[in-house]
């Protein structure tokens, strides 16, 4: 009796195996793709042969096209509307395999066609929008992870060729107004008040609270500073998990300020430099997970033909308002002695972010991008293995050669916004990630410098 049962069981298993084994005709396309016979594969796809056939491991032609890094075959399959998110026996999609093969072209094709990857253990995430300028108009998209379905995906669409504004989707209720980026002036004269914030590092909520506390924006997050000036001294990027929200907020606020006769200024920090230079070590884990799941490099979201990427690359590395210089790290004696003016630094860095260095300007970039350059220098507050702390005499020389009375910097963290060297150096980098340290800001008004506290106190800066 037992032997009869075992024989019957084995026979049924054999029948099941046979029934699950693809026949020769159904896997002809898979075989052609596996052997990288592109012409044969394209011919079979055109004929509609075995577009969604599965082999014994559950791999379909779209899986194999991604696995073998064949973007032409991938595109042809997508045009025939194959099952883009078919799962193999391990639960992987074609996009998983495209990421494994590091095939950027196939990844891009799959993402724009609605491909997903399946990942467990992540919370709900959403980032965007990111907007690319293409020959077909603006392409806007979000990166998302659905923790219930354990899938990560891109949702995007082309906007009307003539559009300059659109409403968000995919859970985003904001509206966006897009415009061509303009190179800002780096020297400004004004009698209006100047509000200055240090390194934001993706801490959107604390930045908003600070701006609202002092009337720079209203309760609806709209510009409320009239003809005044708002200055960010760099490091919008990295560490925090609301970098994208911060960038779009400043992008919008810049337009609102101009309409009111005011201005928003951004000087580049070392973290902007790192991200646009493909150094993604300090991005928040949310961004890292989303990008890794989709096979994207974080910096690619801000490429030169993207709206935010183009806008960022238009900015200055230094801004001078009246006789005050705003720069992220600082200006060292060695930097001044190099003979490269702030205007030249601004122009060179815009060129660098677009095309990199070349033999003619490599020496200039060596001066600018080193530890004693404007993005990394901390010599007003400490010495390092590469330089000594600046002396009073050296600072006098730096200020004289720059024709400024003060320099306002970020970069070096400080629990209390304060001045050094009799107030000639002002550090505005209050670490926002530490909630125990109160919000602070710098106000320049009627040629006086004030420390603004979270509770609204206004004290003359000594």
Coordinates of C-alpha atoms in Angstrom, one line a residue:
X1 CA 0.0 0.0 0.0
X2 CA 2.8 2.4 1.0
X3 CA 4.8 1.5 -2.1
X4 CA 1.8 2.1 -4.3
X5 CA 1.3 5.6 -2.7
X6 CA 5.0 6.5 -3.2
X7 CA 5.0 5.4 -6.8
X8 CA 1.8 7.4 -7.4
X9 CA 3.3 10.5 -5.7
X10 CA 6.5 10.3 -7.7
X11 CA 4.6 9.9 -10.9
X12 CA 2.5 13.0 -10.2
X13 CA 5.6 15.0 -9.3
X14 CA 7.2 13.9 -12.7
X15 CA 4.0 15.0 -14.5
X16 CA 4.1 18.3 -12.7
X17 CA 7.8 18.8 -13.6
X18 CA 7.1 18.0 -17.3
X19 CA 4.1 20.3 -17.4
X20 CA 6.2 23.2 -15.9
X21 CA 9.1 22.6 -18.3
X22 CA 8.8 25.1 -21.2
X23 CA 8.5 23.6 -24.6
X24 CA 11.2 24.4 -27.2
X25 CA 9.1 27.0 -29.1
X26 CA 8.2 29.0 -26.0
X27 CA 11.9 29.5 -25.0
X28 CA 13.4 30.1 -28.4
X29 CA 13.5 33.8 -27.6
X30 CA 15.0 33.2 -24.2
X31 CA 17.8 31.1 -25.8
X32 CA 18.5 33.8 -28.4
X33 CA 18.8 36.5 -25.7
X34 CA 20.9 34.2 -23.4
X35 CA 23.4 33.7 -26.3
X36 CA 23.3 37.4 -27.1
X37 CA 22.0 36.8 -30.6
X38 CA 20.5 40.3 -30.8
X39 CA 19.3 40.1 -34.4
X40 CA 17.5 36.8 -33.9
X41 CA 16.0 38.0 -30.7
X42 CA 14.7 41.2 -32.3
X43 CA 13.2 39.2 -35.1
X44 CA 11.4 36.9 -32.7
X45 CA 10.1 39.8 -30.7
X46 CA 8.8 41.5 -33.8
X47 CA 6.9 38.3 -34.5
X48 CA 5.6 38.1 -30.9
X49 CA 7.2 34.8 -30.2
X50 CA 7.4 33.8 -26.5
X51 CA 7.4 37.4 -25.2
X52 CA 6.4 36.3 -21.6
X53 CA 7.7 32.7 -21.7
X54 CA 9.4 31.5 -18.5
X55 CA 12.3 29.1 -18.2
X56 CA 12.6 26.6 -15.3
X57 CA 13.8 29.4 -13.0
X58 CA 10.9 31.6 -13.9
X59 CA 13.1 34.0 -15.9
X60 CA 11.3 35.7 -18.9
X61 CA 12.8 37.3 -21.9
X62 CA 12.8 40.7 -20.2
X63 CA 14.7 39.2 -17.3
X64 CA 17.3 37.7 -19.6
X65 CA 17.6 41.0 -21.6
X66 CA 18.4 42.8 -18.4
X67 CA 20.7 40.0 -17.2
X68 CA 22.7 40.0 -20.5
X69 CA 22.8 43.8 -20.6
X70 CA 21.0 44.1 -24.0
X71 CA 19.2 47.5 -24.0
X72 CA 18.0 47.2 -27.6
X73 CA 16.3 43.9 -26.8
X74 CA 15.0 45.4 -23.6
X75 CA 13.5 48.3 -25.5
X76 CA 12.0 46.1 -28.1
X77 CA 10.3 43.9 -25.5
X78 CA 8.9 47.0 -23.7
X79 CA 7.5 48.3 -27.0
X80 CA 5.6 45.0 -27.3
X81 CA 4.2 45.5 -23.8
X82 CA 5.7 42.4 -22.3
X83 CA 5.1 41.7 -18.6
X84 CA 7.7 44.2 -17.3
X85 CA 7.4 43.2 -13.6
X86 CA 7.2 39.4 -14.0
X87 CA 8.8 37.6 -11.1
X88 CA 11.2 34.7 -11.3
X89 CA 11.1 31.9 -8.7
X90 CA 13.1 34.0 -6.2
X91 CA 10.8 37.0 -6.6
X92 CA 13.0 39.2 -8.6
X93 CA 12.0 41.4 -11.5
X94 CA 13.9 42.5 -14.6
X95 CA 14.9 45.7 -12.9
X96 CA 16.7 43.7 -10.2
X97 CA 18.8 42.0 -12.9
X98 CA 19.5 45.3 -14.7
X99 CA 20.8 46.7 -11.5
X100 CA 23.0 43.7 -10.9
X101 CA 24.5 44.0 -14.4
X102 CA 25.0 47.7 -13.8
X103 CA 23.3 48.5 -17.1
X104 CA 22.4 52.2 -16.8
X105 CA 20.6 52.3 -20.2
X106 CA 18.4 49.3 -19.4
X107 CA 17.7 50.7 -15.9
X108 CA 16.5 54.0 -17.4
X109 CA 14.3 52.2 -19.9
X110 CA 12.8 49.9 -17.3
X111 CA 12.2 52.7 -14.8
X112 CA 10.4 54.9 -17.2
X113 CA 8.3 52.0 -18.4
X114 CA 7.1 51.3 -14.8
X115 CA 9.5 48.7 -13.6
X116 CA 9.8 47.9 -9.8
X117 CA 12.2 46.1 -7.6
X118 CA 11.0 44.1 -4.5
X119 CA 12.8 44.8 -1.2
X120 CA 11.8 43.8 2.3
X121 CA 12.4 45.6 5.5
X122 CA 12.1 49.2 4.4
X123 CA 9.6 51.9 5.5
X124 CA 7.5 53.9 3.1
X125 CA 9.6 56.5 1.3
X126 CA 9.1 59.1 -1.3
X127 CA 11.4 61.6 -2.9
X128 CA 11.0 64.2 -5.6
X129 CA 9.9 65.6 -7.9
X130 CA 13.0 65.5 -10.1
X131 CA 12.6 67.2 -13.4
X132 CA 14.8 66.6 -16.5
X133 CA 14.9 68.8 -19.6
X134 CA 14.6 66.6 -22.6
X135 CA 13.9 66.9 -26.4
X136 CA 10.3 65.9 -25.7
X137 CA 9.8 68.5 -23.0
X138 CA 10.1 68.3 -19.2
X139 CA 10.1 64.8 -17.7
X140 CA 9.1 64.8 -14.0
X141 CA 9.4 61.8 -11.7
X142 CA 9.4 60.6 -8.1
X143 CA 11.3 57.8 -6.4
X144 CA 9.0 55.7 -4.1
X145 CA 9.0 52.7 -1.9
X146 CA 5.8 50.9 -0.8
X147 CA 6.4 49.0 2.4
X148 CA 3.1 47.1 2.2
X149 CA 3.9 45.6 -1.2
X150 CA 7.7 45.8 -0.5
X151 CA 8.4 47.4 -3.9
X152 CA 10.5 50.3 -5.0
X153 CA 9.7 52.1 -8.2
X154 CA 9.8 55.4 -10.2
X155 CA 6.6 57.2 -11.2
X156 CA 7.1 59.8 -13.9
X157 CA 5.4 61.5 -16.8
X158 CA 6.2 64.0 -19.5
X159 CA 4.8 67.5 -19.0
X160 CA 3.4 69.7 -21.8
X161 CA 6.2 71.2 -23.9
X162 CA 5.0 74.7 -23.2
X163 CA 4.4 74.3 -19.4
X164 CA 6.3 76.2 -16.8
X165 CA 4.3 75.0 -13.8
X166 CA 2.6 71.8 -12.6
X167 CA 1.0 70.2 -9.6
X168 CA 2.7 67.4 -7.8
X169 CA 1.2 63.9 -7.7
X170 CA 2.0 60.5 -6.0
X171 CA 1.0 62.0 -2.7
X172 CA 2.7 65.4 -3.3
X173 CA 0.3 68.3 -3.0
X174 CA 2.7 71.1 -3.8
X175 CA 2.8 73.2 -7.0
X176 CA 6.0 73.9 -8.9
X177 CA 6.9 76.8 -11.2
X178 CA 9.8 76.2 -13.5
X179 CA 12.0 78.8 -15.1
X180 CA 15.3 79.1 -16.8
X181 CA 18.2 79.6 -14.4
X182 CA 20.2 82.8 -14.5
X183 CA 23.7 83.5 -13.2
X184 CA 23.3 85.7 -10.1
X185 CA 25.3 88.8 -9.3
X186 CA 28.0 88.1 -6.8
X187 CA 28.4 91.7 -5.6
X188 CA 25.3 93.5 -4.3
X189 CA 24.7 96.9 -2.7
X190 CA 21.7 97.3 -0.5
X191 CA 20.2 99.2 2.5
X192 CA 17.7 96.4 3.2
X193 CA 18.0 93.9 6.0
X194 CA 20.0 90.7 5.5
X195 CA 19.0 87.4 7.2
X196 CA 21.6 84.7 7.2
X197 CA 21.4 81.0 7.9
X198 CA 24.2 78.4 8.2
X199 CA 24.3 74.8 7.1
X200 CA 20.8 73.3 6.6
X201 CA 21.8 69.7 5.8
X202 CA 18.3 68.6 4.9
X203 CA 16.8 69.8 8.2
X204 CA 13.8 71.4 6.4
X205 CA 11.5 71.7 9.5
X206 CA 14.0 73.5 11.7
X207 CA 14.9 75.9 8.8
X208 CA 11.2 76.7 8.3
X209 CA 10.7 77.3 12.0
X210 CA 13.6 79.7 12.1
X211 CA 12.4 81.7 9.1
X212 CA 8.9 81.9 10.4
X213 CA 10.1 83.0 13.9
X214 CA 11.6 86.1 12.5
X215 CA 9.1 86.9 9.8
X216 CA 11.1 86.0 6.7
X217 CA 8.3 83.7 5.6
X218 CA 4.6 83.6 6.7
X219 CA 2.5 80.7 8.0
X220 CA 1.9 79.5 4.5
X221 CA 5.7 79.4 3.9
X222 CA 5.5 82.3 1.5
X223 CA 8.1 85.1 1.2
X224 CA 7.4 87.8 3.8
X225 CA 10.7 89.7 3.9
X226 CA 9.8 92.4 1.3
X227 CA 12.9 93.9 -0.3
X228 CA 15.2 92.1 2.2
X229 CA 17.9 89.6 1.4
X230 CA 18.2 86.0 2.6
X231 CA 21.6 84.3 2.5
X232 CA 22.4 80.5 2.8
X233 CA 26.1 79.9 3.2
X234 CA 26.1 76.4 1.8
X235 CA 25.6 72.8 2.8
X236 CA 22.0 72.3 1.9
X237 CA 22.9 68.7 1.0
X238 CA 23.6 65.6 2.9
X239 CA 23.0 64.1 6.4
X240 CA 19.3 65.1 6.8
X241 CA 16.4 63.4 5.0
X242 CA 14.6 66.5 3.6
X243 CA 17.1 67.8 1.2
X244 CA 14.8 67.7 -1.8
X245 CA 12.1 69.6 0.0
X246 CA 14.6 72.2 1.1
X247 CA 15.9 72.7 -2.5
X248 CA 12.4 73.2 -3.9
X249 CA 11.5 75.5 -1.1
X250 CA 14.5 77.8 -1.8
X251 CA 13.9 77.5 -5.5
X252 CA 10.3 78.8 -5.0
X253 CA 11.3 81.4 -2.4
X254 CA 13.9 82.8 -4.8
X255 CA 11.2 83.6 -7.3
X256 CA 8.8 85.1 -4.7
X257 CA 11.6 87.3 -3.3
X258 CA 12.4 88.7 -6.7
X259 CA 8.7 89.5 -7.3
X260 CA 8.8 91.5 -4.1
X261 CA 12.0 93.3 -4.8
X262 CA 14.1 91.1 -2.5
X263 CA 16.8 88.4 -3.1
X264 CA 17.7 84.9 -2.0
X265 CA 21.4 84.0 -2.2
X266 CA 23.0 80.6 -2.0
X267 CA 26.8 80.1 -1.7
X268 CA 28.2 76.7 -2.5
X269 CA 29.3 74.5 0.4
X270 CA 31.6 71.5 0.5
X271 CA 28.7 69.1 0.5
X272 CA 27.2 70.7 -2.7
X273 CA 30.7 70.2 -4.1
X274 CA 30.8 66.6 -3.0
X275 CA 27.4 65.6 -4.3
X276 CA 27.8 67.3 -7.7
X277 CA 31.2 65.7 -7.9
X278 CA 29.7 62.2 -7.3
X279 CA 30.8 61.8 -3.7
X280 CA 27.7 60.4 -2.0
X281 CA 29.2 59.2 1.3
X282 CA 27.1 61.5 3.5
X283 CA 23.6 61.2 2.0
X284 CA 20.8 60.2 4.3
X285 CA 20.0 56.5 4.5
X286 CA 16.5 57.1 3.0
X287 CA 18.1 58.5 -0.2
X288 CA 20.7 55.8 -0.2
X289 CA 18.1 53.0 0.0
X290 CA 15.9 54.4 -2.7
X291 CA 18.7 55.0 -5.1
X292 CA 20.4 51.6 -4.4
X293 CA 17.1 49.8 -4.9
X294 CA 16.6 51.4 -8.3
X295 CA 20.2 51.2 -9.4
X296 CA 20.6 55.0 -9.5
X297 CA 23.5 57.2 -8.3
X298 CA 22.2 60.0 -6.1
X299 CA 24.2 62.6 -7.9
X300 CA 22.5 61.6 -11.2
X301 CA 19.3 63.1 -9.9
X302 CA 21.0 66.6 -10.2
X303 CA 22.7 66.2 -13.6
X304 CA 23.3 69.4 -15.6
X305 CA 20.1 69.0 -17.7
X306 CA 17.8 68.6 -14.7
X307 CA 16.0 71.7 -13.4
X308 CA 17.5 71.5 -9.9
X309 CA 20.9 70.5 -11.2
X310 CA 21.0 73.4 -13.7
X311 CA 19.8 75.8 -11.0
X312 CA 22.4 74.7 -8.5
X313 CA 25.3 75.0 -11.0
X314 CA 24.3 78.7 -11.7
X315 CA 25.1 79.7 -8.1
X316 CA 28.1 81.5 -6.7
X317 CA 30.8 80.1 -4.4
X318 CA 31.1 83.5 -2.8
X319 CA 28.7 86.5 -2.4
X320 CA 29.6 90.0 -1.4
X321 CA 26.8 92.2 0.0
X322 CA 28.0 95.7 0.8
X323 CA 31.3 95.2 2.5
X324 CA 30.6 91.7 3.9
X325 CA 31.8 88.5 2.2
X326 CA 29.7 85.3 2.5
X327 CA 31.6 82.0 1.9
X328 CA 31.1 78.5 3.2
X329 CA 34.5 77.6 4.7
X330 CA 36.5 80.8 4.7
X331 CA 39.3 82.6 2.8
X332 CA 42.8 81.7 3.9
X333 CA 46.0 83.7 3.4
X334 CA 47.2 81.1 1.0
X335 CA 44.0 81.5 -1.1
X336 CA 44.3 85.2 -1.3
X337 CA 48.0 84.9 -2.2
X338 CA 47.1 82.7 -5.1
X339 CA 45.8 85.8 -6.8
X340 CA 42.5 84.2 -7.8
X341 CA 39.7 86.7 -7.1
X342 CA 36.3 85.8 -5.7
X343 CA 34.8 86.6 -9.2
X344 CA 37.2 84.2 -10.8
X345 CA 36.4 81.5 -8.2
X346 CA 32.7 81.8 -9.0
X347 CA 33.3 81.5 -12.7
X348 CA 35.8 78.7 -12.4
X349 CA 33.5 76.7 -10.2
X350 CA 30.6 77.1 -12.5
X351 CA 32.8 75.8 -15.3
X352 CA 34.0 73.0 -13.1
X353 CA 30.5 71.7 -12.3
X354 CA 29.7 71.6 -16.0
X355 CA 33.0 70.3 -17.6
X356 CA 35.6 69.6 -14.9
X357 CA 39.1 70.9 -15.1
X358 CA 41.6 70.9 -17.9
X359 CA 45.3 71.5 -18.4
X360 CA 44.9 75.3 -18.6
X361 CA 43.1 75.8 -15.3
X362 CA 44.1 72.7 -13.3
X363 CA 46.5 74.8 -11.1
X364 CA 43.7 77.2 -10.3
X365 CA 41.4 74.4 -9.2
X366 CA 44.3 72.9 -7.1
X367 CA 44.2 76.2 -5.1
X368 CA 40.5 76.4 -4.9
X369 CA 39.6 72.8 -4.0
X370 CA 42.3 72.1 -1.4
X371 CA 41.8 72.2 2.4
X372 CA 42.9 75.9 2.5
X373 CA 40.3 76.8 -0.2
X374 CA 36.9 78.5 0.3
X375 CA 34.9 75.2 0.7
X376 CA 37.0 73.4 3.3
X377 CA 39.0 76.0 5.3
X378 CA 38.6 76.1 9.1
X379 CA 41.7 78.2 9.9
X380 CA 39.7 81.0 11.6
X381 CA 38.9 78.6 14.5
X382 CA 41.5 75.9 14.5
X383 CA 44.7 74.6 13.0
X384 CA 45.1 71.4 11.1
X385 CA 47.9 69.2 9.7
X386 CA 47.7 71.3 6.5
X387 CA 47.6 74.9 7.9
X388 CA 48.0 76.8 11.1
X389 CA 45.2 79.0 12.7
X390 CA 45.2 82.4 11.1
X391 CA 46.8 85.3 12.9
X392 CA 45.4 88.8 13.4
X393 CA 47.9 90.2 11.0
X394 CA 47.1 87.6 8.3
X395 CA 43.4 88.2 8.7
X396 CA 44.0 92.0 8.3
X397 CA 45.8 91.2 5.1
X398 CA 43.0 88.9 3.8
X399 CA 40.3 91.5 4.6
X400 CA 42.2 94.3 3.0
X401 CA 42.9 92.4 -0.2
X402 CA 39.3 91.3 -0.5
X403 CA 38.2 94.9 0.3
X404 CA 35.7 93.7 3.0
X405 CA 35.2 94.4 6.7
X406 CA 33.9 91.0 7.7
X407 CA 33.6 87.5 6.5
X408 CA 30.5 85.3 7.3
X409 CA 31.1 81.6 7.2
X410 CA 29.4 78.2 7.9
X411 CA 31.2 74.8 7.8
X412 CA 32.6 74.8 11.3
X413 CA 29.9 73.8 13.8
X414 CA 29.2 76.2 16.7
X415 CA 26.6 75.9 19.4
X416 CA 26.3 79.7 19.7
X417 CA 26.3 81.9 16.7
X418 CA 29.2 84.2 17.4
X419 CA 32.0 86.5 16.2
X420 CA 35.7 86.0 16.3
X421 CA 38.6 88.5 15.8
X422 CA 36.5 91.4 17.2
X423 CA 33.5 90.3 15.1
X424 CA 35.3 90.4 11.8
X425 CA 34.7 86.6 11.4
X426 CA 31.1 85.4 12.1
X427 CA 30.3 81.7 12.2
X428 CA 26.6 80.9 11.5
X429 CA 26.8 77.1 11.4
X430 CA 24.5 75.9 14.2
X431 CA 24.1 72.1 14.0
X432 CA 20.4 71.7 13.2
X433 CA 20.4 67.9 13.6
X434 CA 20.9 68.4 17.4
X435 CA 17.5 69.4 18.8
X436 CA 19.0 70.4 22.1
X437 CA 20.7 73.3 20.4
X438 CA 18.3 76.2 19.8
X439 CA 17.7 77.7 16.4
X440 CA 19.8 80.9 15.8
X441 CA 20.3 83.3 12.9
X442 CA 22.3 86.4 11.9
X443 CA 20.6 89.6 11.0
X444 CA 22.5 92.5 9.4
X445 CA 20.5 95.7 9.7
X446 CA 21.5 99.4 9.4
X447 CA 25.2 98.3 9.3
X448 CA 24.8 96.5 12.7
X449 CA 25.1 92.7 13.3
X450 CA 22.5 90.9 15.5
X451 CA 22.3 87.5 17.0
X452 CA 18.7 86.2 16.7
X453 CA 17.5 83.5 19.0
X454 CA 14.7 80.9 18.8
X455 CA 12.5 82.8 21.2
X456 CA 12.7 86.0 19.1
X457 CA 15.4 87.8 21.2
X458 CA 17.6 90.2 19.2
X459 CA 21.0 91.0 20.6
X460 CA 23.9 93.0 19.2
X461 CA 26.7 90.7 18.2
X462 CA 29.9 91.4 19.9

